[in-house]
Amino acid sequence: MSHGFVSRMREVLDSTSVLTGADIDERYYQDLAGNVVAKPLAVVRPGTTEQVSRLLCLCNQAKVPVTTQGGLTGLVRGGLPNTNEIVLSMERMNAVEEVNTSAGVAVAQSGALLQRIQERVEQEDHIFPLDLGARGSCTIGGNISTNAGGNRVIRYGMTRDLILGLEVVTANGTVLHGLRRYIKNNTGIDLKQLFVGSEGILGVITRAALRIFPAPSERRVTLCALHSFEQVSSFLGMARRRLGGELTAFEVMWNEYYRLTIERVSGVVRPLPTHHSFYVLIEASANNAERIQADLEELLEGAKDENVVLDATISTSKASAAAMWGIRDSTLELSRTFPYASRIGFDVSLPIDRMNEYVNAIGARTKAIDVRAFAIVFGHVGDGNLHLELHHEHTPDRREDFEKLVYNITGEFGGSISAEHGIGILKRPYLKISRTQEEIETMRTIKRALDPNNILNPGRIFTL
Amino acid sequence: MSHGFVSRMREVLDSTSVLTGADIDERYYQDLAGNVVAKPLAVVRPGTTEQVSRLLCLCNQAKVPVTTQGGLTGLVRGGLPNTNEIVLSMERMNAVEEVNTSAGVAVAQSGALLQRIQERVEQEDHIFPLDLGARGSCTIGGNISTNAGGNRVIRYGMTRDLILGLEVVTANGTVLHGLRRYIKNNTGIDLKQLFVGSEGILGVITRAALRIFPAPSERRVTLCALHSFEQVSSFLGMARRRLGGELTAFEVMWNEYYRLTIERVSGVVRPLPTHHSFYVLIEASANNAERIQADLEELLEGAKDENVVLDATISTSKASAAAMWGIRDSTLELSRTFPYASRIGFDVSLPIDRMNEYVNAIGARTKAIDVRAFAIVFGHVGDGNLHLELHHEHTPDRREDFEKLVYNITGEFGGSISAEHGIGILKRPYLKISRTQEEIETMRTIKRALDPNNILNPGRIFTL
């Protein structure tokens, strides 16, 4: 990329939108752990869709590759620039443009923070149900590009299920004005589906029409202790039947997660003793507090009668509910109490009936590499999704051995190597475990058709 | 297509799978109204995915176009063969192969009838929630290819939302083994989304992994009378808040639909008088009968107090619930009481806050063509979807004038010209009202990339 190209970018956008040299802050090329990559040659911060279009048109003609950045909270090295890529930051396109409760839709620019959208929608007594720990720093554009999941998938689905329409700029600068606002629209290939979850390799999302829902006025949380995974699985079935549409979260923590969080993370409460094998956090939401209370009590009574649940506590206030969620939401804090080099995170999907066997296999087989290795496991079991943090005492160069082992076991159990975090660059070597060669080749065909010069997030998911 | 080609098809499949000449029954080239098109040169009925793959490989090499057929219940002339196309009928691949309640999944071949899947899943005390009037003759492959909607979208979403994985054969015979069984799987471009709703132009679906849910044991239906659309809209908000996840249908019938069905369709009951402007049918489902009853009673009491609902009746038995659904499900029967030439069906999506104005505009402006024209309107208002049957007394050659007018009004109101029926060939001239030129061009790019010889359902949705 030449100086001439920078000048041309400044011409088609405006000079303040294009940062170079010393004006480029470290945050544009630094990951969550503070590691930096090579400084990009330019950071472009468009303020309008038209500017994104002009920029991509220029980059496409000059074959200059672009990395699109949202909140940089991803975990697979999708958003950090590779050498020779310019950064396209969506941070200036951050407006929540409209909230229409009668139509059940909110419209936001893709750089809007998730939490900002949540709060704006809540002002209208509605919710935008997507929710994850990074809510305060991730952007909706990043959430859509990675098809984020999070805590309420069991009730409201993945990000994909919450998208009514998208405005997208494709590689050659074409603007797809697809910001439609209705659920049903069977008029040809549903193009927006291509851009959800494809990690920015097919287009740059500039705006989204999002589904919003009336806010349930009441919410209760219960934390339960169980002694086996079979009980967890039975309890999920009981909760689904008893709570139906009231069930908004069913989160499971293996003993290590719960115990170590209580022991190591400051400010966390201890609602139940730490010696049980499994802990389940259930959230129920509806408009009738007495009914939720009665439902949870009946659920727990039934589960205790059948020896499915050993011990349980129900929230009595917003504060006690928040305290229980605080344990489940301390994943990052717990992680940081261990040295960076000794931990490896995984995010997998599995059929629920194989989860326990899977976790046991990981435990046993990682010990062959490091006898002191152990896994901290938790996740959205109701969605078939486990998060697993493997801890070892080896030098970082054994990292790849552990990764290979865990992903191979995931493949043996018919699982997905990425439930909600995506592939990016870090998981690329393992994509073939979860997708067949024919599927990956078909993905390449689509990439080549929509981005023939390979300028959008090149090398993410797969290489061409 | 030569005789040599037929022989080659018989070689790669088997002789009984390839029908020609007098062996081709009329049902393969006849629409729902009994109209026939030109007899296809061959009807191929593969029994395995491998056979579909071999067939498409052959057709692709010889550039012989193929029409894939499910239950032929579509309304846009998508499934009838054009001249020179062979028919690929999925009728022999009709097995429900697996129902796994603990994993929440059923696996079916694409030629399986929707009703057969529903009934098989119900044996396990679960439901596959997709439901529409054609359940007894439509196939799941057709439902997926058209992203069918139906009566329970408000609770369970469109067909797209019910698909966990697909096995698909692409134009050159490549088999995409994507029959995965988990909700979360962010491993690259989600290819299955391309095949849902694209009307068979990108691939032939051979198998599907479907989401199933525990069956709610109790169900109540209420039919209500209202005097304005504003009341209908308020009532929807009240029902959503009061019933939450219990709300499984919110169907609206304009006076003409309700009155004429009672008057003209035999065997239909009359739960409420026929002089009201609007009728709403609500279905609530859960496991607790008393609670549903109490919820509906409170909802109706509140709605009556606020003068939103004028009159209402709640089902007291499965039979009375079925009788109320019978009115809403008599669309085809009502339609058939009018001569074919005088009626034109529409299926549109609109923002709910513009629906009434839209229906009034259709009423007023169609009278400029035929002063006696009138519209029968009903639909899934909770999903923004209206069905509209326009009746006129003109000769069939004015049909196009009415279509143009209604679709243009739909465009003026920012609506979609096809909510759930798709585009096929009949709605192709109007696609540009709901999709921009850039979107249609992008669809063409994808079609060319995946089916360069244009052999799969050519001319459906758009021409190349």
PDB file of C-alpha atoms in Angstrom, chain B residues 114-338:
ATOM      1  CA  LEU B 114     -45.106 -32.963   7.112  1.00  0.00           C
ATOM      2  CA  GLN B 115     -48.052 -34.670   8.805  1.00  0.00           C
ATOM      3  CA  ARG B 116     -46.168 -37.961   8.957  1.00  0.00           C
ATOM      4  CA  ILE B 117     -43.307 -36.221  10.796  1.00  0.00           C
ATOM      5  CA  GLN B 118     -45.736 -34.445  13.146  1.00  0.00           C
ATOM      6  CA  GLU B 119     -47.474 -37.708  14.008  1.00  0.00           C
ATOM      7  CA  ARG B 120     -44.262 -39.650  14.495  1.00  0.00           C
ATOM      8  CA  VAL B 121     -42.882 -36.980  16.852  1.00  0.00           C
ATOM      9  CA  GLU B 122     -46.182 -36.814  18.763  1.00  0.00           C
ATOM     10  CA  GLN B 123     -45.817 -40.513  19.570  1.00  0.00           C
ATOM     11  CA  GLU B 124     -42.876 -39.455  21.743  1.00  0.00           C
ATOM     12  CA  ASP B 125     -44.909 -36.768  23.523  1.00  0.00           C
ATOM     13  CA  HIS B 126     -43.100 -34.064  21.541  1.00  0.00           C
ATOM     14  CA  ILE B 127     -44.090 -31.740  18.718  1.00  0.00           C
ATOM     15  CA  PHE B 128     -42.513 -30.643  15.487  1.00  0.00           C
ATOM     16  CA  PRO B 129     -44.219 -27.254  15.523  1.00  0.00           C
ATOM     17  CA  LEU B 130     -44.321 -26.395  11.813  1.00  0.00           C
ATOM     18  CA  ASP B 131     -47.966 -26.558  10.809  1.00  0.00           C
ATOM     19  CA  LEU B 132     -49.944 -25.447   7.788  1.00  0.00           C
ATOM     20  CA  GLY B 133     -53.131 -26.379   5.995  1.00  0.00           C
ATOM     21  CA  ALA B 134     -51.331 -28.542   3.409  1.00  0.00           C
ATOM     22  CA  ARG B 135     -49.783 -30.718   6.149  1.00  0.00           C
ATOM     23  CA  GLY B 136     -51.258 -33.912   4.701  1.00  0.00           C
ATOM     24  CA  SER B 137     -49.696 -33.508   1.259  1.00  0.00           C
ATOM     25  CA  CYS B 138     -46.693 -31.166   1.517  1.00  0.00           C
ATOM     26  CA  THR B 139     -43.205 -32.586   2.129  1.00  0.00           C
ATOM     27  CA  ILE B 140     -40.574 -31.365   4.555  1.00  0.00           C
ATOM     28  CA  GLY B 141     -38.196 -30.815   1.627  1.00  0.00           C
ATOM     29  CA  GLY B 142     -40.710 -28.459   0.045  1.00  0.00           C
ATOM     30  CA  ASN B 143     -41.313 -26.758   3.396  1.00  0.00           C
ATOM     31  CA  ILE B 144     -37.582 -26.138   3.774  1.00  0.00           C
ATOM     32  CA  SER B 145     -37.045 -25.028   0.173  1.00  0.00           C
ATOM     33  CA  THR B 146     -39.808 -22.454   0.555  1.00  0.00           C
ATOM     34  CA  ASN B 147     -39.087 -21.623   4.230  1.00  0.00           C
ATOM     35  CA  ALA B 148     -42.715 -22.339   5.066  1.00  0.00           C
ATOM     36  CA  GLY B 149     -44.400 -20.320   7.801  1.00  0.00           C
ATOM     37  CA  GLY B 150     -47.856 -21.302   8.936  1.00  0.00           C
ATOM     38  CA  ASN B 151     -49.845 -20.992  12.108  1.00  0.00           C
ATOM     39  CA  ARG B 152     -47.289 -21.164  14.913  1.00  0.00           C
ATOM     40  CA  VAL B 153     -44.583 -18.797  13.684  1.00  0.00           C
ATOM     41  CA  ILE B 154     -45.380 -16.367  16.501  1.00  0.00           C
ATOM     42  CA  ARG B 155     -44.083 -18.954  18.994  1.00  0.00           C
ATOM     43  CA  TYR B 156     -41.691 -21.248  17.122  1.00  0.00           C
ATOM     44  CA  GLY B 157     -40.535 -19.230  14.097  1.00  0.00           C
ATOM     45  CA  MET B 158     -40.378 -20.070  10.416  1.00  0.00           C
ATOM     46  CA  THR B 159     -39.108 -23.385   9.026  1.00  0.00           C
ATOM     47  CA  ARG B 160     -35.615 -21.843   8.955  1.00  0.00           C
ATOM     48  CA  ASP B 161     -35.688 -21.600  12.741  1.00  0.00           C
ATOM     49  CA  LEU B 162     -36.517 -25.288  13.061  1.00  0.00           C
ATOM     50  CA  ILE B 163     -33.607 -26.637  11.007  1.00  0.00           C
ATOM     51  CA  LEU B 164     -30.510 -27.937  12.792  1.00  0.00           C
ATOM     52  CA  GLY B 165     -28.797 -29.484   9.798  1.00  0.00           C
ATOM     53  CA  LEU B 166     -29.306 -30.409   6.153  1.00  0.00           C
ATOM     54  CA  GLU B 167     -27.914 -32.961   3.751  1.00  0.00           C
ATOM     55  CA  VAL B 168     -27.902 -31.371   0.297  1.00  0.00           C
ATOM     56  CA  VAL B 169     -26.750 -32.364  -3.180  1.00  0.00           C
ATOM     57  CA  THR B 170     -25.460 -29.440  -5.248  1.00  0.00           C
ATOM     58  CA  ALA B 171     -25.702 -29.033  -9.014  1.00  0.00           C
ATOM     59  CA  ASN B 172     -22.571 -30.991  -9.873  1.00  0.00           C
ATOM     60  CA  GLY B 173     -23.538 -33.916  -7.661  1.00  0.00           C
ATOM     61  CA  THR B 174     -21.468 -32.932  -4.620  1.00  0.00           C
ATOM     62  CA  VAL B 175     -23.063 -34.163  -1.396  1.00  0.00           C
ATOM     63  CA  LEU B 176     -22.868 -31.689   1.489  1.00  0.00           C
ATOM     64  CA  HIS B 177     -23.090 -33.854   4.608  1.00  0.00           C
ATOM     65  CA  GLY B 178     -24.402 -31.178   6.942  1.00  0.00           C
ATOM     66  CA  LEU B 179     -26.835 -33.232   8.985  1.00  0.00           C
ATOM     67  CA  ARG B 180     -25.709 -31.813  12.319  1.00  0.00           C
ATOM     68  CA  ARG B 181     -27.810 -31.889  15.433  1.00  0.00           C
ATOM     69  CA  TYR B 182     -26.907 -28.918  17.588  1.00  0.00           C
ATOM     70  CA  ILE B 183     -28.212 -25.385  17.740  1.00  0.00           C
ATOM     71  CA  LYS B 184     -24.840 -23.703  18.054  1.00  0.00           C
ATOM     72  CA  ASN B 185     -22.267 -24.317  15.367  1.00  0.00           C
ATOM     73  CA  ASN B 186     -20.319 -21.233  14.366  1.00  0.00           C
ATOM     74  CA  THR B 187     -17.829 -22.934  12.088  1.00  0.00           C
ATOM     75  CA  GLY B 188     -17.696 -20.828   8.945  1.00  0.00           C
ATOM     76  CA  ILE B 189     -20.378 -19.802   6.481  1.00  0.00           C
ATOM     77  CA  ASP B 190     -23.612 -21.495   7.581  1.00  0.00           C
ATOM     78  CA  LEU B 191     -24.282 -23.188   4.248  1.00  0.00           C
ATOM     79  CA  LYS B 192     -27.640 -24.665   5.213  1.00  0.00           C
ATOM     80  CA  GLN B 193     -29.074 -21.138   5.348  1.00  0.00           C
ATOM     81  CA  LEU B 194     -28.449 -20.850   1.599  1.00  0.00           C
ATOM     82  CA  PHE B 195     -30.701 -23.785   0.833  1.00  0.00           C
ATOM     83  CA  VAL B 196     -33.556 -22.821   3.157  1.00  0.00           C
ATOM     84  CA  GLY B 197     -36.033 -20.689   1.228  1.00  0.00           C
ATOM     85  CA  SER B 198     -34.125 -20.597  -2.062  1.00  0.00           C
ATOM     86  CA  GLU B 199     -36.737 -22.741  -3.820  1.00  0.00           C
ATOM     87  CA  GLY B 200     -34.356 -25.451  -4.958  1.00  0.00           C
ATOM     88  CA  ILE B 201     -32.250 -23.294  -7.261  1.00  0.00           C
ATOM     89  CA  LEU B 202     -29.005 -23.927  -5.344  1.00  0.00           C
ATOM     90  CA  GLY B 203     -29.250 -27.579  -4.373  1.00  0.00           C
ATOM     91  CA  VAL B 204     -31.493 -30.558  -3.723  1.00  0.00           C
ATOM     92  CA  ILE B 205     -32.221 -31.201  -0.058  1.00  0.00           C
ATOM     93  CA  THR B 206     -32.163 -34.918   0.710  1.00  0.00           C
ATOM     94  CA  ARG B 207     -32.316 -35.068   4.522  1.00  0.00           C
ATOM     95  CA  ALA B 208     -33.007 -32.707   7.402  1.00  0.00           C
ATOM     96  CA  ALA B 209     -32.323 -32.658  11.142  1.00  0.00           C
ATOM     97  CA  LEU B 210     -35.320 -30.889  12.695  1.00  0.00           C
ATOM     98  CA  ARG B 211     -35.843 -29.285  16.096  1.00  0.00           C
ATOM     99  CA  ILE B 212     -38.545 -30.871  18.191  1.00  0.00           C
ATOM    100  CA  PHE B 213     -40.029 -29.653  21.477  1.00  0.00           C
ATOM    101  CA  PRO B 214     -41.814 -31.233  24.455  1.00  0.00           C
ATOM    102  CA  ALA B 215     -45.541 -31.256  23.663  1.00  0.00           C
ATOM    103  CA  PRO B 216     -47.563 -28.856  25.762  1.00  0.00           C
ATOM    104  CA  SER B 217     -50.246 -31.070  27.233  1.00  0.00           C
ATOM    105  CA  GLU B 218     -52.983 -28.452  27.281  1.00  0.00           C
ATOM    106  CA  ARG B 219     -54.311 -26.124  24.629  1.00  0.00           C
ATOM    107  CA  ARG B 220     -57.146 -23.599  24.600  1.00  0.00           C
ATOM    108  CA  VAL B 221     -58.534 -21.526  21.766  1.00  0.00           C
ATOM    109  CA  THR B 222     -60.507 -18.325  22.014  1.00  0.00           C
ATOM    110  CA  LEU B 223     -62.356 -16.538  19.250  1.00  0.00           C
ATOM    111  CA  CYS B 224     -62.953 -12.819  19.771  1.00  0.00           C
ATOM    112  CA  ALA B 225     -64.850 -10.082  17.947  1.00  0.00           C
ATOM    113  CA  LEU B 226     -63.413  -6.556  17.629  1.00  0.00           C
ATOM    114  CA  HIS B 227     -64.612  -3.475  15.824  1.00  0.00           C
ATOM    115  CA  SER B 228     -61.448  -1.848  14.480  1.00  0.00           C
ATOM    116  CA  PHE B 229     -57.934  -2.726  13.429  1.00  0.00           C
ATOM    117  CA  GLU B 230     -56.550  -0.452  16.141  1.00  0.00           C
ATOM    118  CA  GLN B 231     -58.240  -2.783  18.602  1.00  0.00           C
ATOM    119  CA  VAL B 232     -56.695  -5.792  16.898  1.00  0.00           C
ATOM    120  CA  SER B 233     -53.279  -4.201  17.260  1.00  0.00           C
ATOM    121  CA  SER B 234     -53.837  -3.309  20.939  1.00  0.00           C
ATOM    122  CA  PHE B 235     -55.166  -6.787  21.591  1.00  0.00           C
ATOM    123  CA  LEU B 236     -52.024  -8.339  20.108  1.00  0.00           C
ATOM    124  CA  GLY B 237     -49.919  -6.322  22.547  1.00  0.00           C
ATOM    125  CA  MET B 238     -52.133  -7.361  25.465  1.00  0.00           C
ATOM    126  CA  ALA B 239     -52.020 -11.026  24.420  1.00  0.00           C
ATOM    127  CA  ARG B 240     -48.239 -10.977  24.080  1.00  0.00           C
ATOM    128  CA  ARG B 241     -47.822  -9.477  27.542  1.00  0.00           C
ATOM    129  CA  ARG B 242     -50.397 -11.647  29.288  1.00  0.00           C
ATOM    130  CA  LEU B 243     -49.617 -14.966  27.607  1.00  0.00           C
ATOM    131  CA  GLY B 244     -45.886 -14.669  26.905  1.00  0.00           C
ATOM    132  CA  GLY B 245     -44.534 -18.027  25.778  1.00  0.00           C
ATOM    133  CA  GLU B 246     -48.038 -19.561  26.043  1.00  0.00           C
ATOM    134  CA  LEU B 247     -49.189 -17.653  22.957  1.00  0.00           C
ATOM    135  CA  THR B 248     -48.958 -20.098  20.045  1.00  0.00           C
ATOM    136  CA  ALA B 249     -51.251 -18.422  17.487  1.00  0.00           C
ATOM    137  CA  PHE B 250     -52.781 -15.017  16.899  1.00  0.00           C
ATOM    138  CA  GLU B 251     -54.814 -15.199  13.712  1.00  0.00           C
ATOM    139  CA  VAL B 252     -56.954 -12.375  12.380  1.00  0.00           C
ATOM    140  CA  MET B 253     -59.951 -12.603  10.039  1.00  0.00           C
ATOM    141  CA  TRP B 254     -61.528  -9.546   8.484  1.00  0.00           C
ATOM    142  CA  ASN B 255     -65.334  -9.585   8.424  1.00  0.00           C
ATOM    143  CA  GLU B 256     -65.583 -10.895   4.862  1.00  0.00           C
ATOM    144  CA  TYR B 257     -63.466 -13.927   5.596  1.00  0.00           C
ATOM    145  CA  TYR B 258     -65.355 -14.931   8.733  1.00  0.00           C
ATOM    146  CA  ARG B 259     -68.845 -14.147   7.418  1.00  0.00           C
ATOM    147  CA  LEU B 260     -68.408 -15.769   4.020  1.00  0.00           C
ATOM    148  CA  THR B 261     -66.825 -18.883   5.512  1.00  0.00           C
ATOM    149  CA  ILE B 262     -69.801 -19.318   7.851  1.00  0.00           C
ATOM    150  CA  GLU B 263     -72.220 -18.665   5.006  1.00  0.00           C
ATOM    151  CA  ARG B 264     -70.580 -20.676   2.224  1.00  0.00           C
ATOM    152  CA  VAL B 265     -68.459 -23.494   3.639  1.00  0.00           C
ATOM    153  CA  SER B 266     -70.389 -26.553   4.734  1.00  0.00           C
ATOM    154  CA  GLY B 267     -69.776 -28.099   8.126  1.00  0.00           C
ATOM    155  CA  VAL B 268     -68.427 -24.917   9.701  1.00  0.00           C
ATOM    156  CA  VAL B 269     -69.834 -23.788  13.058  1.00  0.00           C
ATOM    157  CA  ARG B 270     -70.713 -20.196  14.051  1.00  0.00           C
ATOM    158  CA  PRO B 271     -69.206 -19.488  17.478  1.00  0.00           C
ATOM    159  CA  LEU B 272     -69.927 -15.727  17.220  1.00  0.00           C
ATOM    160  CA  PRO B 273     -72.348 -13.634  15.116  1.00  0.00           C
ATOM    161  CA  THR B 274     -71.086 -12.535  11.704  1.00  0.00           C
ATOM    162  CA  HIS B 275     -71.578  -8.754  11.826  1.00  0.00           C
ATOM    163  CA  HIS B 276     -68.341  -7.746  13.580  1.00  0.00           C
ATOM    164  CA  SER B 277     -65.528  -6.043  11.701  1.00  0.00           C
ATOM    165  CA  PHE B 278     -62.677  -8.260  12.929  1.00  0.00           C
ATOM    166  CA  TYR B 279     -62.275 -11.709  14.450  1.00  0.00           C
ATOM    167  CA  VAL B 280     -59.174 -12.870  16.289  1.00  0.00           C
ATOM    168  CA  LEU B 281     -58.375 -16.496  17.011  1.00  0.00           C
ATOM    169  CA  ILE B 282     -55.877 -17.007  19.818  1.00  0.00           C
ATOM    170  CA  GLU B 283     -54.339 -20.320  20.747  1.00  0.00           C
ATOM    171  CA  ALA B 284     -52.578 -20.708  24.111  1.00  0.00           C
ATOM    172  CA  SER B 285     -50.572 -23.821  24.974  1.00  0.00           C
ATOM    173  CA  ALA B 286     -48.899 -24.976  28.178  1.00  0.00           C
ATOM    174  CA  ASN B 287     -48.950 -27.862  30.612  1.00  0.00           C
ATOM    175  CA  ASN B 288     -51.380 -26.417  33.110  1.00  0.00           C
ATOM    176  CA  ALA B 289     -54.997 -26.282  31.953  1.00  0.00           C
ATOM    177  CA  GLU B 290     -56.264 -24.171  34.851  1.00  0.00           C
ATOM    178  CA  ARG B 291     -53.580 -21.621  34.280  1.00  0.00           C
ATOM    179  CA  ILE B 292     -54.254 -21.253  30.546  1.00  0.00           C
ATOM    180  CA  GLN B 293     -57.943 -20.915  31.307  1.00  0.00           C
ATOM    181  CA  ALA B 294     -57.238 -18.266  33.965  1.00  0.00           C
ATOM    182  CA  ASP B 295     -54.857 -16.408  31.650  1.00  0.00           C
ATOM    183  CA  LEU B 296     -57.316 -16.321  28.794  1.00  0.00           C
ATOM    184  CA  GLU B 297     -60.140 -15.244  31.079  1.00  0.00           C
ATOM    185  CA  GLU B 298     -58.048 -12.436  32.531  1.00  0.00           C
ATOM    186  CA  LEU B 299     -56.898 -11.392  29.075  1.00  0.00           C
ATOM    187  CA  LEU B 300     -60.482 -11.251  27.812  1.00  0.00           C
ATOM    188  CA  GLU B 301     -61.769  -9.532  30.929  1.00  0.00           C
ATOM    189  CA  GLY B 302     -59.128  -6.830  30.649  1.00  0.00           C
ATOM    190  CA  ALA B 303     -59.739  -6.456  26.920  1.00  0.00           C
ATOM    191  CA  LYS B 304     -63.481  -6.144  27.435  1.00  0.00           C
ATOM    192  CA  ASP B 305     -63.013  -3.622  30.251  1.00  0.00           C
ATOM    193  CA  GLU B 306     -60.943  -1.479  27.923  1.00  0.00           C
ATOM    194  CA  ASN B 307     -63.463  -1.929  25.092  1.00  0.00           C
ATOM    195  CA  VAL B 308     -60.859  -3.675  22.978  1.00  0.00           C
ATOM    196  CA  VAL B 309     -62.838  -6.904  22.627  1.00  0.00           C
ATOM    197  CA  LEU B 310     -66.622  -6.817  22.059  1.00  0.00           C
ATOM    198  CA  ASP B 311     -67.453 -10.490  22.356  1.00  0.00           C
ATOM    199  CA  ALA B 312     -65.529 -13.709  22.880  1.00  0.00           C
ATOM    200  CA  THR B 313     -65.791 -17.442  23.422  1.00  0.00           C
ATOM    201  CA  ILE B 314     -63.245 -19.892  24.841  1.00  0.00           C
ATOM    202  CA  SER B 315     -63.021 -23.523  23.761  1.00  0.00           C
ATOM    203  CA  THR B 316     -64.341 -26.005  26.315  1.00  0.00           C
ATOM    204  CA  SER B 317     -63.139 -29.181  24.601  1.00  0.00           C
ATOM    205  CA  LYS B 318     -60.811 -30.394  21.900  1.00  0.00           C
ATOM    206  CA  ALA B 319     -63.824 -30.510  19.608  1.00  0.00           C
ATOM    207  CA  SER B 320     -64.790 -26.886  20.182  1.00  0.00           C
ATOM    208  CA  ALA B 321     -61.178 -25.799  19.723  1.00  0.00           C
ATOM    209  CA  ALA B 322     -61.024 -27.749  16.470  1.00  0.00           C
ATOM    210  CA  ALA B 323     -64.280 -26.138  15.348  1.00  0.00           C
ATOM    211  CA  MET B 324     -62.809 -22.660  15.811  1.00  0.00           C
ATOM    212  CA  TRP B 325     -59.623 -23.625  13.990  1.00  0.00           C
ATOM    213  CA  GLY B 326     -61.901 -25.095  11.313  1.00  0.00           C
ATOM    214  CA  ILE B 327     -63.053 -21.598  10.361  1.00  0.00           C
ATOM    215  CA  ARG B 328     -59.519 -20.293  10.043  1.00  0.00           C
ATOM    216  CA  ASP B 329     -58.388 -23.424   8.183  1.00  0.00           C
ATOM    217  CA  SER B 330     -61.158 -23.222   5.559  1.00  0.00           C
ATOM    218  CA  THR B 331     -59.243 -20.886   3.285  1.00  0.00           C
ATOM    219  CA  LEU B 332     -59.090 -23.322   0.384  1.00  0.00           C
ATOM    220  CA  GLU B 333     -62.694 -24.401   0.839  1.00  0.00           C
ATOM    221  CA  LEU B 334     -63.934 -20.809   0.912  1.00  0.00           C
ATOM    222  CA  SER B 335     -61.848 -19.981  -2.111  1.00  0.00           C
ATOM    223  CA  ARG B 336     -63.347 -22.851  -4.066  1.00  0.00           C
ATOM    224  CA  THR B 337     -66.873 -21.519  -3.570  1.00  0.00           C
ATOM    225  CA  PHE B 338     -65.899 -18.766  -6.029  1.00  0.00           C
TER     226      PHE B 338
END
